[in-house]
Short mmCIF file of C-alpha atoms in Angstrom, two decimals:
data_model
loop_
_atom_site.label_atom_id
_atom_site.label_comp_id
_atom_site.label_asym_id
_atom_site.label_seq_id
_atom_site.Cartn_x
_atom_site.Cartn_y
_atom_site.Cartn_z
CA MET A 210 111.12 83.08 -74.60
CA ARG A 211 107.61 81.62 -74.87
CA VAL A 212 108.52 78.70 -72.61
CA ARG A 213 110.00 81.08 -70.03
CA PHE A 214 106.85 83.22 -70.06
CA LEU A 215 104.61 80.20 -69.56
CA GLY A 216 106.87 79.12 -66.70
CA LEU A 217 106.41 82.51 -65.04
CA LEU A 218 102.64 82.21 -65.34
CA GLU A 219 102.76 78.85 -63.58
CA SER A 220 105.18 79.81 -60.79
CA ALA A 221 103.52 82.44 -58.55
CA PRO A 222 101.11 85.40 -58.74
CA LEU A 223 102.70 87.89 -61.11
CA PRO A 224 102.95 91.56 -60.11
CA THR A 225 101.65 92.29 -63.56
CA GLY A 226 100.92 95.99 -63.36
CA GLU A 227 97.83 97.39 -65.01
CA GLY A 228 99.01 97.08 -68.62
CA LEU A 229 100.06 93.44 -68.57
CA GLU A 230 97.08 92.45 -66.45
CA ALA A 231 94.71 94.08 -68.96
CA ASN A 232 96.42 92.21 -71.81
CA LEU A 233 96.28 88.86 -69.99
CA THR A 234 92.63 89.44 -69.14
CA MET A 235 91.87 90.11 -72.81
CA LEU A 236 93.84 87.00 -73.77
CA ARG A 237 91.71 84.95 -71.38
CA SER A 238 88.55 86.37 -72.97
CA SER A 239 89.88 85.54 -76.43
CA LEU A 240 90.54 81.94 -75.41
CA LEU A 241 87.04 81.74 -74.02
CA ALA A 242 85.67 82.87 -77.39
CA MET A 243 87.58 79.99 -79.04
CA ALA A 244 85.77 77.34 -76.99
CA SER A 245 83.57 76.23 -79.89
CA LEU A 246 86.39 75.79 -82.42
CA PRO A 247 86.64 72.19 -83.67
CA ASP A 248 90.31 71.86 -82.79
CA TRP A 249 93.08 73.68 -80.94
CA ASP A 250 96.73 73.98 -81.75
CA PRO A 251 98.82 72.39 -78.94
CA SER A 252 100.51 75.74 -78.28
CA ILE A 253 97.12 77.31 -77.56
CA SER A 254 96.33 74.53 -75.11
CA ALA A 255 99.68 75.05 -73.36
CA LEU A 256 99.01 78.79 -73.11
CA ALA A 257 95.52 78.23 -71.73
CA ALA A 258 96.86 75.77 -69.14
CA ALA A 259 99.54 78.23 -67.99
CA LEU A 260 97.01 81.06 -67.82
CA ALA A 261 94.64 78.87 -65.81
CA LYS A 262 97.41 78.15 -63.29
CA GLN A 263 98.18 81.86 -62.99
CA CYS A 264 94.51 82.62 -62.34
CA SER A 265 94.45 79.89 -59.70
CA LEU A 266 97.58 81.25 -58.03
CA ASN A 267 96.28 84.84 -57.96
CA GLY A 268 92.97 83.72 -56.50
CA TYR A 269 90.95 84.79 -59.58
CA ILE A 270 91.49 88.45 -58.78
CA TRP A 271 91.32 89.65 -62.38
CA ARG A 272 88.23 91.48 -63.60
CA VAL A 273 85.53 89.36 -65.27
CA SER A 274 83.33 91.12 -67.85
CA GLU A 275 79.63 90.45 -68.28
CA ALA A 276 80.35 88.81 -71.63
CA ASP A 277 82.83 86.47 -69.95
CA GLN A 278 80.30 85.63 -67.23
CA GLU A 279 77.73 84.70 -69.86
CA ALA A 280 80.23 82.59 -71.79
CA VAL A 281 81.34 80.77 -68.62
CA ALA A 282 77.72 80.01 -67.71
CA ARG A 283 77.07 78.68 -71.20
CA ILE A 284 80.15 76.44 -71.18
CA LYS A 285 79.28 75.10 -67.72
CA GLN A 286 75.86 74.14 -69.04
CA GLU A 287 77.43 72.37 -72.02
CA VAL A 288 79.74 70.42 -69.72
CA VAL A 289 76.84 69.32 -67.55
CA MET A 290 74.71 68.25 -70.54
CA SER A 291 77.47 66.58 -72.62
CA ASP A 292 77.34 62.85 -73.38
CA GLU A 293 80.34 60.81 -72.26
CA SER A 294 79.70 58.25 -74.99
CA ASP A 295 80.23 60.89 -77.69
CA ARG A 296 83.51 60.23 -79.52
CA GLN A 297 84.38 63.92 -79.29
CA PHE A 298 83.48 64.18 -75.59
CA CYS A 299 87.03 64.01 -74.19
CA CYS A 300 88.38 66.67 -76.51
CA ARG A 301 85.58 69.17 -75.93
CA TRP A 302 85.13 68.34 -72.24
CA SER A 303 88.84 68.71 -71.40
CA ARG A 304 89.10 71.98 -73.34
CA HIS A 305 86.00 73.36 -71.62
CA LEU A 306 87.28 72.41 -68.17
CA LEU A 307 90.58 74.11 -68.92
CA LEU A 308 88.82 77.32 -69.91
CA LEU A 309 86.59 77.20 -66.84
CA TRP A 310 89.69 76.71 -64.69
CA CYS A 311 90.71 80.21 -65.77
CA PHE A 312 87.65 81.50 -63.90
CA GLY A 313 87.32 79.27 -60.85
CA PRO A 314 88.98 76.52 -58.74
CA ALA A 315 89.51 73.20 -60.50
CA HIS A 316 87.89 71.11 -57.76
CA GLU A 317 84.67 73.14 -58.10
CA LEU A 318 84.31 72.65 -61.86
CA PRO A 319 81.23 70.80 -63.13
CA ARG A 320 81.85 67.06 -63.54
CA SER A 321 85.41 67.44 -62.27
CA GLU A 322 84.95 64.04 -60.60
CA LEU A 323 85.54 62.55 -64.05
CA LEU A 324 89.15 63.70 -63.77
CA ARG A 325 89.68 60.88 -61.30
CA GLY A 326 88.64 58.36 -63.90
CA ARG A 327 92.09 57.45 -65.19
CA GLY A 328 90.68 55.42 -68.09
CA LEU A 329 88.85 58.49 -69.35
CA LEU A 330 91.85 60.70 -68.72
CA ARG A 331 94.04 58.52 -70.95
CA ARG A 332 91.78 59.48 -73.85
CA CYS A 333 92.28 63.21 -73.11
CA PRO A 334 95.14 65.53 -74.14
CA ASN A 335 98.38 65.45 -72.15
CA TRP A 336 98.03 69.03 -70.94
CA LEU A 337 94.91 68.01 -68.99
CA VAL A 338 97.15 66.11 -66.58
CA GLY A 339 97.96 69.44 -64.91
CA LEU A 340 94.28 69.96 -64.16
CA LEU A 341 94.03 66.49 -62.64
CA GLN A 342 97.10 67.13 -60.51
CA HIS A 343 95.61 70.38 -59.28
CA VAL A 344 92.39 68.66 -58.22
CA GLU A 345 94.32 65.92 -56.41
CA GLU A 346 96.67 68.45 -54.83
CA THR A 347 93.78 70.44 -53.37
CA ALA A 348 92.35 67.28 -51.83
CA GLU A 349 95.79 66.38 -50.42
CA PHE A 350 96.18 69.85 -48.87
CA GLU A 351 92.77 69.59 -47.21
CA HIS A 352 93.44 66.09 -45.88
CA GLU A 353 96.81 67.14 -44.44
CA ALA A 354 95.25 70.24 -42.84
CA LEU A 355 92.88 68.04 -40.84
CA ARG A 356 95.90 66.45 -39.16
CA PHE A 357 96.98 69.84 -37.80
CA LYS A 358 93.53 71.18 -37.01
CA GLY A 359 92.34 68.36 -34.77
CA ASP A 360 89.42 69.55 -32.67
CA ARG A 361 90.62 73.15 -32.47
CA SER A 362 88.17 75.93 -33.26
CA THR A 363 89.00 79.19 -35.03
CA ARG A 364 89.82 81.71 -32.32
CA SER A 365 90.16 85.04 -34.11
CA GLN A 366 89.50 86.90 -37.34
CA VAL A 367 93.21 86.77 -38.14
CA GLN A 368 93.20 82.99 -37.92
CA ALA A 369 90.01 82.87 -40.00
CA LEU A 370 91.73 84.98 -42.69
CA TYR A 371 94.64 82.58 -43.04
CA GLU A 372 92.43 79.49 -42.90
CA ALA A 373 90.42 80.90 -45.82
CA THR A 374 93.40 82.25 -47.79
CA PRO A 375 96.73 80.61 -46.83
CA TYR A 376 99.64 82.99 -47.42
CA PRO A 377 101.84 83.36 -49.39
CA PRO A 378 100.56 81.59 -52.52
CA TRP A 379 103.25 79.52 -54.26
CA ASN A 380 103.45 76.33 -56.31
CA GLY A 381 106.03 74.38 -54.33
CA ARG A 382 108.98 75.35 -56.51
CA LEU A 383 111.99 77.28 -55.29
CA PRO A 384 112.96 80.19 -57.56
CA PHE A 385 116.56 79.14 -58.00
CA SER A 386 118.96 76.34 -57.20
CA LEU A 387 121.59 77.32 -54.65
CA ARG A 388 124.44 75.00 -53.82
CA ASN A 389 126.01 76.52 -50.76
CA LEU A 390 125.43 78.85 -47.88
CA GLY A 391 127.69 81.53 -49.30
CA THR A 392 125.65 81.78 -52.50
CA LEU A 393 122.47 82.11 -50.48
CA ARG A 394 124.01 84.88 -48.45
CA ARG A 395 125.06 86.82 -51.53
CA LEU A 396 121.78 86.46 -53.40
CA ILE A 397 119.10 87.08 -50.81
CA GLY A 398 120.93 88.25 -47.71
CA MET A 399 119.33 85.61 -45.54
CA LEU A 400 122.47 84.93 -43.52
CA PRO A 401 124.78 87.88 -42.88
CA PRO A 402 128.59 87.55 -42.72
CA TRP A 403 128.78 87.85 -38.94
CA ILE A 404 127.21 84.36 -38.67
CA GLU A 405 130.75 83.08 -39.27
CA ALA A 406 131.82 84.81 -36.04
CA LEU A 407 129.67 82.46 -33.96
CA PRO A 408 132.09 79.57 -33.33
CA SER A 409 129.71 77.34 -31.37
CA HIS A 410 126.55 78.13 -33.31
CA ARG A 411 127.56 78.45 -36.95
CA LEU A 412 124.58 77.65 -39.14
CA ASP A 413 126.77 75.94 -41.71
CA GLN A 414 127.72 73.31 -39.12
CA PRO A 415 125.73 70.06 -38.70
CA ALA A 416 122.28 70.12 -37.09
CA PRO A 417 121.58 73.71 -35.99
CA ARG A 418 118.05 74.09 -34.60
CA VAL A 419 115.87 76.52 -36.57
CA LEU A 420 112.40 77.85 -35.75
CA VAL A 421 110.26 79.59 -38.36
CA ALA A 422 107.58 81.38 -36.34
CA GLY A 423 104.61 82.11 -38.59
CA THR A 424 105.63 79.78 -41.40
CA GLY A 425 102.44 80.23 -43.46
CA THR A 426 102.53 78.05 -46.58
CA GLY A 427 106.20 77.27 -45.97
CA TYR A 428 107.98 79.27 -48.66
CA GLY A 429 110.49 80.94 -46.33
CA ALA A 430 111.06 77.72 -44.41
CA ALA A 431 111.78 75.95 -47.72
CA LEU A 432 114.47 78.48 -48.60
CA ILE A 433 116.11 77.89 -45.22
CA ALA A 434 115.76 74.10 -45.13
CA SER A 435 117.02 73.66 -48.68
CA GLN A 436 120.25 75.44 -47.81
CA LEU A 437 120.77 73.88 -44.37
CA PRO A 438 120.22 70.18 -45.12
CA GLY A 439 121.56 69.09 -41.75
CA ALA A 440 119.42 71.52 -39.76
CA GLU A 441 116.41 70.65 -37.63
CA VAL A 442 113.85 73.09 -39.04
CA LEU A 443 110.51 73.52 -37.27
CA GLY A 444 107.77 75.67 -38.77
CA VAL A 445 104.87 76.77 -36.57
CA ASP A 446 101.63 78.51 -37.45
CA PHE A 447 98.05 78.76 -36.21
CA SER A 448 96.50 78.18 -39.63
CA ALA A 449 95.88 74.47 -40.22
CA SER A 450 95.21 75.18 -43.90
CA SER A 451 98.63 76.81 -44.26
CA LEU A 452 100.36 73.99 -42.38
CA GLY A 453 98.69 71.41 -44.62
CA ILE A 454 100.10 73.13 -47.71
CA SER A 455 103.53 73.53 -46.07
CA SER A 456 103.75 69.88 -45.10
CA VAL A 457 102.76 68.56 -48.54
CA LEU A 458 105.03 70.91 -50.52
CA HIS A 459 108.07 70.35 -48.31
CA ARG A 460 107.60 66.59 -48.56
CA ARG A 461 107.54 66.86 -52.35
CA LEU A 462 110.75 68.89 -52.26
CA GLY A 463 112.41 66.17 -50.18
CA LEU A 464 112.86 68.52 -47.20
CA GLN A 465 112.83 67.10 -43.68
CA THR A 466 111.05 70.10 -42.16
CA SER A 467 108.77 69.52 -39.18
CA PHE A 468 105.55 71.48 -38.74
CA MET A 469 103.44 72.13 -35.67
CA TRP A 470 100.26 74.01 -34.89
CA TYR A 471 101.06 76.86 -32.51
CA ASP A 472 99.51 80.24 -31.73
CA LEU A 473 102.35 82.66 -31.03
CA GLY A 474 99.83 85.17 -29.67
CA GLY A 475 98.04 82.64 -27.49
CA GLU A 476 98.45 81.81 -23.84
CA GLU A 477 100.42 78.58 -24.20
CA GLU A 478 104.17 78.25 -24.55
CA LEU A 479 105.58 76.23 -27.44
CA ALA A 480 105.46 72.58 -26.34
CA GLU A 481 108.89 71.19 -27.15
CA PRO A 482 109.93 67.60 -26.31
CA ALA A 483 111.82 67.29 -23.05
CA GLY A 484 115.57 67.65 -23.27
CA ARG A 485 115.58 69.60 -26.52
CA GLU A 486 117.92 72.58 -26.68
CA ALA A 487 116.87 76.13 -27.51
CA PHE A 488 116.90 77.31 -31.11
CA ASP A 489 120.11 78.53 -32.74
CA TYR A 490 118.18 80.59 -35.27
CA ILE A 491 114.63 81.99 -35.13
CA ASP A 492 113.06 83.50 -38.23
CA SER A 493 109.90 85.58 -37.71
CA VAL A 494 109.38 87.88 -40.68
CA GLY A 495 105.93 89.38 -41.18
CA THR A 496 104.30 87.72 -38.16
CA LEU A 497 104.69 89.75 -34.98
CA HIS A 498 102.94 92.84 -36.35
CA HIS A 499 99.74 90.79 -36.80
CA LEU A 500 99.55 89.85 -33.11
CA GLN A 501 97.40 91.82 -30.70
CA ASP A 502 100.51 92.09 -28.51
CA PRO A 503 103.59 92.14 -30.78
CA VAL A 504 106.02 92.74 -27.90
CA GLY A 505 104.54 89.84 -25.95
CA GLY A 506 104.96 87.52 -28.93
CA TRP A 507 108.51 88.71 -29.49
CA GLU A 508 109.30 88.17 -25.80
CA ARG A 509 108.11 84.58 -26.16
CA LEU A 510 110.56 84.07 -29.03
CA VAL A 511 113.39 85.52 -26.93
CA ARG A 512 112.75 82.78 -24.38
CA LEU A 513 113.12 80.17 -27.12
CA VAL A 514 116.42 81.38 -28.63
CA ALA A 515 119.74 79.96 -27.43
CA PRO A 516 122.11 82.25 -25.45
CA HIS A 517 124.22 82.83 -28.55
CA GLY A 518 121.41 82.25 -31.02
CA VAL A 519 120.28 84.69 -33.67
CA MET A 520 116.86 86.12 -34.49
CA LYS A 521 115.69 87.57 -37.79
CA ILE A 522 112.67 89.86 -37.38
CA GLY A 523 110.52 91.61 -39.98
CA LEU A 524 108.05 94.38 -39.04
CA TYR A 525 105.91 96.88 -40.92
CA SER A 526 107.12 100.47 -41.29
CA SER A 527 104.62 103.15 -40.25
CA THR A 528 106.07 105.50 -42.86
CA ALA A 529 105.86 103.02 -45.73
CA ARG A 530 102.38 101.82 -44.71
CA ALA A 531 100.90 105.32 -44.97
CA CYS A 532 99.71 104.48 -48.49
CA VAL A 533 97.89 101.41 -47.15
CA GLU A 534 96.07 103.54 -44.59
CA ALA A 535 95.19 105.96 -47.39
CA ALA A 536 93.79 103.06 -49.43
CA ARG A 537 91.74 101.87 -46.48
CA ALA A 538 90.33 105.35 -46.08
CA ARG A 539 89.41 105.44 -49.78
CA LEU A 540 87.60 102.13 -49.38
CA GLY A 541 85.77 103.27 -46.26
CA LEU A 542 87.65 100.89 -43.95
CA ARG A 543 88.73 101.68 -40.45
CA PRO A 544 92.41 101.58 -39.49
CA THR A 545 93.17 98.02 -38.41
CA ARG A 546 93.84 97.00 -34.84
CA GLU A 547 91.43 94.06 -34.81
CA GLN A 548 88.75 95.60 -36.99
CA PRO A 549 85.44 93.71 -36.87
CA GLY A 550 83.52 92.42 -39.85
CA VAL A 551 83.50 89.60 -42.37
CA LEU A 552 86.06 89.18 -45.13
CA PRO A 553 85.10 90.83 -48.43
CA SER A 554 83.88 88.68 -51.29
CA LEU A 555 85.90 88.17 -54.46
CA GLU A 556 83.62 90.61 -56.28
CA GLU A 557 84.23 93.22 -53.59
CA LEU A 558 87.99 92.71 -53.89
CA ARG A 559 87.81 93.20 -57.65
CA ALA A 560 85.75 96.37 -57.19
CA ALA A 561 88.24 97.71 -54.64
CA ARG A 562 91.12 97.11 -57.04
CA ALA A 563 89.28 98.88 -59.84
CA LEU A 564 88.68 101.88 -57.60
CA LEU A 565 92.31 102.08 -56.46
CA MET A 566 93.73 101.61 -59.97
CA GLY A 567 91.45 104.37 -61.22
CA LEU A 568 92.86 106.99 -58.84
CA PRO A 569 95.22 109.70 -60.08
CA HIS A 570 98.85 108.62 -60.11
CA ASP A 571 99.79 111.18 -57.46
CA ASP A 572 97.11 109.98 -55.01
CA PRO A 573 98.84 108.36 -51.97
CA ALA A 574 96.29 105.54 -51.94
CA ARG A 575 97.26 104.49 -55.45
CA ARG A 576 100.74 103.52 -54.29
CA VAL A 577 99.35 100.22 -53.00
CA THR A 578 99.15 99.13 -56.66
CA HIS A 579 102.97 98.95 -56.57
CA SER A 580 102.83 96.12 -54.02
CA HIS A 581 103.19 92.53 -55.15
CA ASP A 582 100.32 91.64 -52.80
CA PHE A 583 97.95 93.82 -54.82
CA TYR A 584 97.96 91.18 -57.58
CA SER A 585 96.36 88.24 -55.78
CA SER A 586 93.17 87.94 -53.75
CA GLY A 587 94.97 86.52 -50.71
CA GLY A 588 97.68 89.16 -51.02
CA LEU A 589 95.14 91.98 -51.22
CA LEU A 590 93.35 90.70 -48.14
CA ASP A 591 96.66 90.64 -46.29
CA LEU A 592 97.66 94.06 -47.62
CA VAL A 593 94.50 96.13 -47.15
CA TYR A 594 91.87 94.12 -45.28
CA HIS A 595 93.89 92.49 -42.52
CA PRO A 596 91.87 92.49 -39.27
CA CYS A 597 94.87 93.09 -37.00
CA GLU A 598 97.97 95.04 -37.95
CA HIS A 599 100.57 97.18 -36.19
CA SER A 600 103.28 99.24 -37.82
CA PHE A 601 106.34 100.79 -36.23
CA THR A 602 108.93 103.51 -36.47
CA LEU A 603 112.63 102.78 -36.19
CA THR A 604 112.62 104.63 -32.87
CA GLU A 605 109.96 102.24 -31.57
CA ILE A 606 111.96 99.25 -32.76
CA GLY A 607 114.99 100.57 -30.88
CA GLU A 608 112.85 100.90 -27.75
CA MET A 609 111.55 97.33 -28.11
CA LEU A 610 115.09 96.00 -28.50
CA GLU A 611 116.04 97.80 -25.31
CA LEU A 612 112.97 96.48 -23.47
CA LEU A 613 113.72 92.89 -24.47
CA ASP A 614 117.47 93.13 -23.70
CA LEU A 615 118.44 92.51 -27.30
CA ASP A 616 121.39 93.80 -29.30
CA LEU A 617 120.81 94.87 -32.87
CA ILE A 618 123.45 93.19 -34.99
CA ARG A 619 122.53 94.16 -38.50
CA PHE A 620 119.81 96.07 -40.27
CA GLN A 621 118.91 94.70 -43.70
CA SER A 622 117.68 96.58 -46.76
CA SER A 623 117.36 95.95 -50.48
CA MET A 624 120.38 96.30 -52.75
CA HIS A 625 119.00 99.70 -53.78
CA GLY A 626 118.61 100.72 -50.14
CA GLU A 627 122.13 99.60 -49.26
CA LYS A 628 123.47 101.66 -52.17
CA LEU A 629 121.54 104.73 -51.03
CA TYR A 630 122.82 104.26 -47.49
CA SER A 631 126.42 103.99 -48.67
CA GLN A 632 126.08 107.12 -50.80
CA ARG A 633 124.25 109.11 -48.11
CA PHE A 634 126.76 108.36 -45.36
CA ALA A 635 129.93 108.01 -47.41
CA GLY A 636 132.95 109.31 -45.55
CA THR A 637 131.24 109.26 -42.14
CA PRO A 638 132.77 107.27 -39.28
CA ALA A 639 131.55 103.76 -38.57
CA CYS A 640 128.78 103.73 -36.00
CA SER A 641 127.16 101.37 -33.52
CA ALA A 642 124.18 99.26 -34.56
CA ALA A 643 121.88 101.48 -32.49
CA HIS A 644 123.17 104.61 -34.23
CA GLU A 645 122.73 102.80 -37.54
CA LEU A 646 118.97 102.76 -36.85
CA GLU A 647 119.04 106.55 -36.58
CA ARG A 648 120.80 106.81 -39.93
CA TRP A 649 118.26 104.54 -41.60
CA GLY A 650 115.51 106.64 -40.05
CA LEU A 651 117.00 109.77 -41.58
CA LEU A 652 117.21 108.08 -44.97
CA GLU A 653 113.60 106.87 -44.69
CA ARG A 654 112.38 110.40 -44.01
CA GLU A 655 113.98 111.41 -47.29
CA ARG A 656 112.58 108.37 -49.14
CA PRO A 657 109.30 107.30 -47.46
CA GLN A 658 108.83 104.14 -49.58
CA LEU A 659 112.30 102.78 -48.84
CA PHE A 660 110.83 100.05 -46.62
CA SER A 661 107.61 99.41 -48.50
CA GLY A 662 108.15 95.73 -47.78
CA LEU A 663 109.32 95.43 -44.17
CA TYR A 664 111.97 96.53 -41.74
CA ILE A 665 114.17 93.43 -41.54
CA PHE A 666 116.93 93.13 -38.97
CA TRP A 667 119.01 90.67 -37.00
CA CYS A 668 119.34 90.66 -33.24
CA GLN A 669 120.74 88.64 -30.38
CA LYS A 670 120.48 88.45 -26.62
CA ARG A 671 122.40 91.28 -25.00
CA GLY A 672 126.06 90.54 -24.40
CA ALA A 673 126.17 87.42 -26.56
CA GLN A 674 128.85 88.85 -28.87
CA GLU A 675 131.05 89.88 -25.93
CA THR A 676 130.67 86.43 -24.35
CA LEU A 677 131.66 84.76 -27.60
CA GLY A 678 134.68 87.03 -27.90
CA GLU A 679 135.89 85.93 -24.47
CA SER A 680 135.48 82.22 -25.24
#
């Protein structure tokens, strides 16, 4: 159980909730108070290392007390003043760096350059290797990002946000090992059953072409590429920092994914090598609603999909995002549609979280604390402070599908949502995909937080199913 818990701490930002977060914060303070002890049990060192990785993954969003600030400053001073020739230097120095890592990035720690001295490192405890790897990994991400950035300048506040805080944060590990496409379909609903009805474009056949538009740090692209080993997967994004992380992590996973810098909301079309076919599958979940012109960006993707290709789209729900707008109002922010201003500091993010968590439980703004994104600094920026965001109703989505000459094939919800839908419309005749949107809209009015994540749906160029049926 202990090993599993430490593994969770090291995997991704935990949606801890207030109780667990308070306990972990107190645990961190307790470890800080143990800095001067002559020796540590190995289990304490392992716990501190896992906690440090969690703090790194969540962007150091947890509250820091004045006592902790004073202790951190004192330990930093001790690290700076310590004598490398002291026989006890490695033990104390490594322990101090580990504790400081719980409060700030590893590559910014005092005297962290000593971590690159392998001779010194061999005299330090084994658990310090993780700290060294983190420092080297950060440098590798930054070096890889330069390859994608070139001489490009940052064009918008949205791009600046993702350059500063690549999203989503993850550690390069996939959450489970899946052996076949059918298992993937059952577990996360990424590929619906009607894919098998596409005889000339089945994604479980060799070498389908896949585009992930808005790949971020590459988590979604990794899920796809790991289950379609013969596919040509291309991930595009306009954040060089995100692409640097994607490229490094996919390479470590042994995935053959390609990455390219591309601004979906810009003026240029995606520059594909001559003679390449259109994409069989385009995945754009959580991207279009951050463009100034979401329909224009979506139209660009339509031009890139093959005649019988499939698109998976994810967009914000206006109904579900009402709590986010309430939170913005509480924080004195304007509704986003390219809101001006600089990104808030880490201290401002912590203060905002404290304010929102202190609201009464029935306050609409407090519902944002239920979001996974509330529990990391990058997630909170994306959730509440995003400089450009659009949300939609299901009626508006239906209108956009009509405008772009697309057929809705399937609307996707959580397992809980699917169960509610089945119960709500049990015994009613089967309906068209368009009518299905109306039913989901009715269900959402009854349960406003049903799509607190995103509306996710599958679509295809109009008439593609009929054409396939004739072939």
